Tab-separated table of C-alpha atoms and ligand atoms in Angstrom:
chain	number	residue	atom	x	y	z
H	1	UNK	CA	-5.230	95.178	50.357
H	2	UNK	CA	-7.365	97.927	49.425
H	3	UNK	CA	-10.183	98.158	50.694
H	4	UNK	CA	-12.457	95.641	49.624
H	5	UNK	CA	-9.814	93.298	51.062
H	6	UNK	CA	-11.483	93.874	54.253
H	7	UNK	CA	-14.751	92.391	53.626
H	8	UNK	CA	-13.500	89.681	51.794
H	9	UNK	CA	-13.099	86.216	52.352
H	10	UNK	CA	-10.586	85.109	50.843
H	11	UNK	CA	-8.013	87.724	51.026
H	12	UNK	CA	-5.158	87.247	50.637
H	13	UNK	CA	-5.038	84.127	49.034
H	14	UNK	CA	-6.580	85.218	45.700
H	15	UNK	CA	-4.528	85.221	42.163
H	16	UNK	CA	-2.797	89.040	40.474
H	17	UNK	CA	-6.346	88.002	38.050
H	18	UNK	CA	-8.197	87.941	41.599
H	19	UNK	CA	-6.705	90.968	42.220
H	20	UNK	CA	-7.173	93.334	39.061
H	21	UNK	CA	-10.692	92.066	38.504
H	22	UNK	CA	-11.367	93.596	42.084
H	23	UNK	CA	-10.136	97.176	40.204
H	24	UNK	CA	-6.157	96.353	41.780
H	25	UNK	CA	-3.730	97.994	39.194
H	26	UNK	CA	-0.590	95.089	38.554
H	27	UNK	CA	2.596	95.968	38.440
H	28	UNK	CA	3.141	96.221	35.505
H	29	UNK	CA	0.778	99.167	35.628
H	30	UNK	CA	2.009	100.164	38.631
H	31	UNK	CA	5.931	100.839	36.611
H	32	UNK	CA	4.517	102.234	33.301
H	33	UNK	CA	1.802	104.859	35.743
H	34	UNK	CA	5.555	105.687	37.901
H	35	UNK	CA	7.633	106.138	34.515
H	36	UNK	CA	5.288	108.666	33.213
H	37	UNK	CA	4.613	110.656	36.197
H	38	UNK	CA	8.382	111.359	35.762
H	39	UNK	CA	7.068	112.715	32.265
H	40	UNK	CA	5.502	115.749	32.092
H	41	UNK	CA	4.483	116.103	28.212
H	42	UNK	CA	3.829	113.396	26.020
H	43	UNK	CA	4.074	113.877	21.934
H	44	UNK	CA	3.248	111.995	19.487
H	45	UNK	CA	4.412	112.823	16.133
H	46	UNK	CA	1.844	110.487	13.413
H	47	UNK	CA	1.642	110.623	9.793
H	48	UNK	CA	-0.527	108.513	7.633
H	49	UNK	CA	1.389	108.056	4.939
H	50	UNK	CA	6.151	106.843	4.758
H	51	UNK	CA	8.445	108.923	3.037
H	52	UNK	CA	6.197	111.811	3.798
H	53	UNK	CA	9.122	113.478	6.967
H	54	UNK	CA	8.187	112.202	10.367
H	55	UNK	CA	10.886	110.944	11.680
H	56	UNK	CA	13.126	113.594	10.999
H	57	UNK	CA	9.902	116.290	12.063
H	58	UNK	CA	10.449	114.438	15.523
H	59	UNK	CA	14.196	114.524	15.114
H	60	UNK	CA	14.655	118.013	14.283
H	61	UNK	CA	10.710	118.648	17.520
H	62	UNK	CA	13.363	116.088	19.937
H	63	UNK	CA	16.390	118.725	19.763
H	64	UNK	CA	14.661	122.098	18.971
H	65	UNK	CA	13.113	121.409	21.982
H	66	UNK	CA	16.952	120.120	24.212
H	67	UNK	CA	18.544	123.009	22.731
H	68	UNK	CA	14.782	125.482	24.044
H	69	UNK	CA	17.003	124.027	27.338
H	70	UNK	CA	14.926	120.991	28.168
H	71	UNK	CA	14.751	117.246	29.407
H	72	UNK	CA	13.707	115.037	26.506
H	73	UNK	CA	13.546	111.942	25.587
H	74	UNK	CA	12.818	110.453	22.472
H	75	UNK	CA	11.675	108.056	20.908
H	76	UNK	CA	11.720	106.009	17.967
H	77	UNK	CA	8.173	102.777	17.920
H	78	UNK	CA	9.052	102.831	14.350
H	79	UNK	CA	9.442	98.562	14.173
H	80	UNK	CA	9.992	97.699	10.529
H	81	UNK	CA	11.608	101.368	9.947
H	82	UNK	CA	13.352	102.493	12.833
H	83	UNK	CA	15.264	105.805	11.168
H	84	UNK	CA	16.045	108.132	14.152
H	85	UNK	CA	19.813	105.882	14.545
H	86	UNK	CA	20.604	106.799	11.220
H	87	UNK	CA	19.125	110.517	11.101
H	88	UNK	CA	21.193	111.358	14.713
H	89	UNK	CA	24.921	109.229	13.766
H	90	UNK	CA	23.162	106.497	17.211
H	91	UNK	CA	23.467	104.032	14.787
H	92	UNK	CA	25.598	100.993	16.063
H	93	UNK	CA	25.024	101.901	20.193
H	94	UNK	CA	24.213	99.425	22.525
H	95	UNK	CA	21.898	101.031	25.253
H	96	UNK	CA	22.994	99.083	28.640
H	97	UNK	CA	20.115	97.289	30.076
H	98	UNK	CA	20.127	95.606	33.346
H	99	UNK	CA	17.551	93.716	34.785
H	100	UNK	CA	14.770	95.260	34.164
H	101	UNK	CA	16.218	98.131	33.249
H	102	UNK	CA	17.578	99.703	30.507
H	103	UNK	CA	19.131	102.589	29.748
H	104	UNK	CA	18.775	105.148	26.703
H	105	UNK	CA	20.976	106.123	24.640
H	106	UNK	CA	22.516	109.786	25.436
H	107	UNK	CA	22.894	111.645	22.261
H	108	UNK	CA	23.418	115.832	23.854
H	109	UNK	CA	23.182	116.837	28.069
H	110	UNK	CA	19.686	116.871	27.921
H	111	UNK	CA	17.916	114.606	25.334
H	112	UNK	CA	17.971	110.314	25.522
H	113	UNK	CA	17.200	107.837	22.853
H	114	UNK	CA	14.972	104.359	22.041
H	115	UNK	CA	14.748	103.172	19.411
H	116	UNK	CA	14.153	99.508	17.806
H	117	UNK	CA	17.446	99.862	15.649
H	118	UNK	CA	19.174	100.050	18.707
H	119	UNK	CA	18.359	96.291	18.913
H	120	UNK	CA	18.644	95.022	15.241
H	121	UNK	CA	22.196	93.985	14.673
H	122	UNK	CA	23.277	95.316	10.670
H	123	UNK	CA	21.210	97.460	8.096
H	124	UNK	CA	20.416	93.883	7.095
H	125	UNK	CA	18.314	92.463	9.583
H	126	UNK	CA	14.128	92.237	9.669
H	127	UNK	CA	12.195	92.545	12.504
H	128	UNK	CA	9.173	89.760	12.455
H	129	UNK	CA	7.102	90.768	14.888
H	130	UNK	CA	3.850	89.252	15.316
H	131	UNK	CA	1.232	91.907	16.933
H	132	UNK	CA	1.345	90.993	20.206
H	133	UNK	CA	5.509	90.287	20.310
H	134	UNK	CA	5.537	94.277	19.204
H	135	UNK	CA	3.511	95.623	21.756
H	136	UNK	CA	5.400	94.265	24.785
H	137	UNK	CA	8.688	95.597	23.186
H	138	UNK	CA	6.958	99.143	23.635
H	139	UNK	CA	5.830	98.818	26.677
H	140	UNK	CA	9.438	98.142	28.500
H	141	UNK	CA	10.442	101.499	25.754
H	142	UNK	CA	8.252	102.852	27.499
H	143	UNK	CA	7.835	101.427	30.867
H	144	UNK	CA	11.211	99.698	31.408
H	145	UNK	CA	13.370	102.219	30.183
H	146	UNK	CA	15.121	105.232	32.569
H	147	UNK	CA	12.982	107.939	31.211
H	148	UNK	CA	14.389	109.938	34.128
H	149	UNK	CA	12.104	113.122	34.902
H	150	UNK	CA	11.527	114.789	31.466
H	151	UNK	CA	10.171	117.549	30.508
H	152	UNK	CA	8.521	116.116	27.549
H	153	UNK	CA	8.071	111.785	25.387
H	154	UNK	CA	8.979	112.869	21.769
H	155	UNK	CA	7.231	109.870	20.068
H	156	UNK	CA	7.948	108.615	16.504
H	157	UNK	CA	5.359	106.674	14.499
H	158	UNK	CA	5.133	104.531	12.099
H	159	UNK	CA	2.708	105.597	9.351
H	160	UNK	CA	-1.062	105.102	10.022
H	161	UNK	CA	-2.989	104.017	12.183
H	162	UNK	CA	-1.293	99.659	12.976
H	163	UNK	CA	-0.766	98.348	16.248
H	164	UNK	CA	2.517	100.738	17.295
H	165	UNK	CA	0.391	104.098	17.109
H	166	UNK	CA	-2.813	102.346	18.433
H	167	UNK	CA	0.026	101.079	21.666
H	168	UNK	CA	1.258	103.940	22.194
H	169	UNK	CA	-1.039	106.436	22.337
H	170	UNK	CA	-3.206	103.500	25.403
H	171	UNK	CA	-0.270	102.800	26.632
H	172	UNK	CA	0.423	107.238	27.427
H	173	UNK	CA	-3.364	107.480	28.075
H	174	UNK	CA	-6.034	110.444	27.189
H	175	UNK	CA	-3.031	113.076	27.954
H	176	UNK	CA	-0.625	111.985	24.595
H	177	UNK	CA	-0.802	114.895	22.361
H	178	UNK	CA	-1.031	114.054	18.278
H	179	UNK	CA	1.563	116.104	15.806
H	180	UNK	CA	0.357	115.008	12.418
H	181	UNK	CA	2.861	115.337	9.502
H	182	UNK	CA	1.887	116.164	5.857
H	183	UNK	CA	2.992	116.738	2.489
H	184	UNK	CA	1.290	119.819	0.881
H	185	UNK	CA	0.017	117.574	-1.842
H	186	UNK	CA	-3.614	116.037	-1.412
H	187	UNK	CA	-3.051	112.189	-2.038
H	188	UNK	CA	-0.937	112.558	1.955
H	189	UNK	CA	-4.078	114.704	3.210
H	190	UNK	CA	-6.198	112.050	2.699
H	191	UNK	CA	-4.449	109.956	4.948
H	192	UNK	CA	-2.910	112.260	7.172
H	193	UNK	CA	-7.803	112.780	7.546
H	194	UNK	CA	-7.222	108.949	9.104
H	195	UNK	CA	-4.463	109.423	11.233
H	196	UNK	CA	-6.622	112.417	13.219
H	197	UNK	CA	-9.432	110.905	13.074
H	198	UNK	CA	-7.316	107.456	14.531
H	199	UNK	CA	-6.580	110.358	17.338
H	200	UNK	CA	-10.362	110.971	18.792
H	201	UNK	CA	-10.995	107.658	18.360
H	202	UNK	CA	-8.480	106.553	21.201
H	203	UNK	CA	-9.404	109.636	22.946
H	204	UNK	CA	-5.950	112.140	23.122
H	205	UNK	CA	-5.602	115.851	21.178
H	206	UNK	CA	-4.145	116.620	18.581
H	207	UNK	CA	-1.854	119.494	18.906
H	208	UNK	CA	-1.567	120.479	15.527
H	209	UNK	CA	-0.640	119.721	11.809
H	210	UNK	CA	3.014	120.441	10.179
H	211	UNK	CA	3.497	120.047	6.543
H	212	UNK	CA	6.455	119.396	5.021
H	213	UNK	CA	8.520	119.816	1.848
H	214	UNK	CA	6.032	122.737	1.484
H	215	UNK	CA	8.303	124.319	-1.232
H	216	UNK	CA	11.648	124.116	-2.141
H	217	UNK	CA	14.375	127.848	-1.648
H	218	UNK	CA	16.137	127.134	-3.936
H	219	UNK	CA	20.187	126.585	-3.364
H	220	UNK	CA	21.662	129.277	-6.222
H	221	UNK	CA	18.334	131.669	-6.874
H	222	UNK	CA	17.122	131.361	-2.995
H	223	UNK	CA	13.051	132.039	-5.713
H	224	UNK	CA	11.122	129.709	-3.156
H	225	UNK	CA	9.229	127.133	-6.097
H	226	UNK	CA	6.027	125.346	-4.754
H	227	UNK	CA	6.887	121.413	-5.934
H	228	UNK	CA	3.111	120.495	-4.777
H	229	UNK	CA	0.307	122.274	-4.317
H	230	UNK	CA	0.818	123.996	-1.195
H	231	UNK	CA	-1.466	124.258	1.652
H	232	UNK	CA	-3.093	121.375	1.725
H	233	UNK	CA	-1.443	120.670	5.103
H	234	UNK	CA	-3.212	123.836	6.556
H	235	UNK	CA	-6.444	123.568	4.976
H	236	UNK	CA	-6.976	120.287	6.508
H	237	UNK	CA	-6.472	121.959	9.812
H	238	UNK	CA	-9.173	124.493	8.968
H	239	UNK	CA	-11.036	121.532	7.684
H	240	UNK	CA	-11.301	119.144	10.938
H	241	UNK	CA	-10.707	122.141	13.721
H	242	UNK	CA	-6.513	121.006	14.566
H	243	UNK	CA	-3.802	124.040	14.764
H	244	UNK	CA	-1.740	124.693	12.297
H	245	UNK	CA	1.918	124.393	13.663
H	246	UNK	CA	3.315	125.642	10.645
H	247	UNK	CA	5.781	124.587	7.376
H	248	UNK	CA	8.698	123.300	7.136
H	249	UNK	CA	10.748	123.581	3.094
H	250	UNK	CA	11.815	121.207	1.553
H	251	UNK	CA	15.756	121.832	1.983
H	252	UNK	CA	18.164	120.321	0.678
H	253	UNK	CA	20.601	120.737	3.650
H	254	UNK	CA	18.430	118.773	6.221
H	255	UNK	CA	18.036	115.975	3.462
H	256	UNK	CA	21.792	115.419	3.907
H	257	UNK	CA	21.745	116.757	7.217
H	258	UNK	CA	19.448	113.348	7.894
H	259	UNK	CA	21.865	110.596	6.088
H	260	UNK	CA	25.033	112.127	7.000
H	261	UNK	CA	23.600	112.035	10.910
H	262	UNK	CA	24.997	115.954	11.537
H	263	UNK	CA	22.445	117.885	13.953
H	264	UNK	CA	20.802	120.540	11.298
H	265	UNK	CA	20.000	123.713	13.982
H	266	UNK	CA	23.428	123.906	15.007
H	267	UNK	CA	25.723	123.394	12.157
H	268	UNK	CA	22.629	125.439	9.897
H	269	UNK	CA	21.129	128.380	13.651
H	270	UNK	CA	20.138	130.941	10.657
H	271	UNK	CA	18.664	129.405	8.605
H	272	UNK	CA	15.003	128.903	7.030
H	273	UNK	CA	14.180	126.699	8.226
H	274	UNK	CA	15.095	126.607	11.940
H	275	UNK	CA	13.369	129.379	12.208
H	276	UNK	CA	10.591	126.918	10.404
H	277	UNK	CA	11.045	123.982	13.399
H	278	UNK	CA	11.668	126.995	16.108
H	279	UNK	CA	7.764	128.643	14.432
H	280	UNK	CA	6.472	124.923	15.567
H	281	UNK	CA	8.122	123.962	18.620
H	282	UNK	CA	6.466	127.341	20.757
H	283	UNK	CA	2.917	125.895	21.593
H	284	UNK	CA	4.596	122.375	22.625
H	285	UNK	CA	6.852	125.116	24.636
H	286	UNK	CA	3.884	126.779	25.989
H	287	UNK	CA	2.076	123.845	27.445
H	288	UNK	CA	5.504	123.324	29.770
H	289	UNK	CA	5.103	127.425	30.354
M	301	ADP	P1	9.530	109.761	6.636
M	301	ADP	O1	9.639	109.240	8.630
M	301	ADP	O2	7.928	110.087	7.075
M	301	ADP	O3	9.024	107.697	6.511
M	301	ADP	P2	11.867	110.720	6.778
M	301	ADP	O4	12.638	111.802	7.706
M	301	ADP	O5	13.046	109.673	6.854
M	301	ADP	O6	10.362	110.469	6.290
M	301	ADP	O7	12.387	111.165	6.025
M	301	ADP	C1	12.293	110.801	4.135
M	301	ADP	C2	13.387	111.834	3.741
M	301	ADP	O8	12.870	112.824	2.907
M	301	ADP	C3	13.916	111.765	3.532
M	301	ADP	O9	15.532	111.232	3.433
M	301	ADP	C4	15.060	112.753	4.840
M	301	ADP	O10	16.059	113.260	5.198
M	301	ADP	C5	14.028	113.426	3.383
M	301	ADP	N1	13.461	114.839	4.448
M	301	ADP	C6	12.278	114.668	5.546
M	301	ADP	N2	11.979	115.577	5.398
M	301	ADP	C7	12.931	117.151	4.468
M	301	ADP	C8	13.046	118.540	4.152
M	301	ADP	N3	12.359	119.017	4.902
M	301	ADP	N4	13.379	118.680	3.058
M	301	ADP	C9	14.653	117.751	2.332
M	301	ADP	N5	14.288	116.687	2.587
M	301	ADP	C10	13.808	115.691	3.407
């Protein structure tokens, strides 16, 4: 009972809608608050365009944070094209669920994963969900998953600024921080500009921009070649006043790791690509210092 109930003549007989009209939080809102209060930092990975490596970057940020000893959750809300189960070799896993609680799928000692991909019986199954259903599922993935105490929740969103990123941002609240992934060419960058505007509009903060597939290190000669015009991500960071987190080169072994589902950072801990990922997570780790 809230203070305003004391002087209310209909106290005790009001409906949940009446309570909300009086500013009282619904059970659902209280559940969400309880879950979020146990997650110290919420990192939302966005991109303006598909195929820029957003899921690869999300997975490697999560694995790198876990490698640094942090307790990490990785949530894939790319409802129509979930790639995290493939990237982490978790395809075919079914999360345990009882009543309203879902257990995230453990990947490593301190990394747990939840993805819409776990709900689809096969690769060829397509999700045909309208906005409200998608919003409900994303809410369940945050509120009803037993994430426990996490240092970081990394959320992989589908490209663009549609229902999924909007829902995630609204549910996580203004302390969610966005990492925006682009490739170095200008076409991708135009879309990223939109993503940055979107983050501002929902009242959140851009933690930084990652330029993926930035240069190609030739496995034969070891020389770095620029495949696209380089530096567009960095220019955009300057233009929008966003921090630039760093570049990840186009690395054929990183692509193979994604296809075959092995942990690139574990197999190639001393590579330039691993060093690039480690550099990128430093400002993220600093949030938890
Ligand atoms: P998105 O989530 O933006 O659609 P993905 O992470 O699924 O993109 O990546 C698209 C493809 O590009 C995948 O085959 C992935 O393995 C590959 N890829 C992503 N980043 C790199 C990189 N830095 N070097 C090589 N291949 C990459």
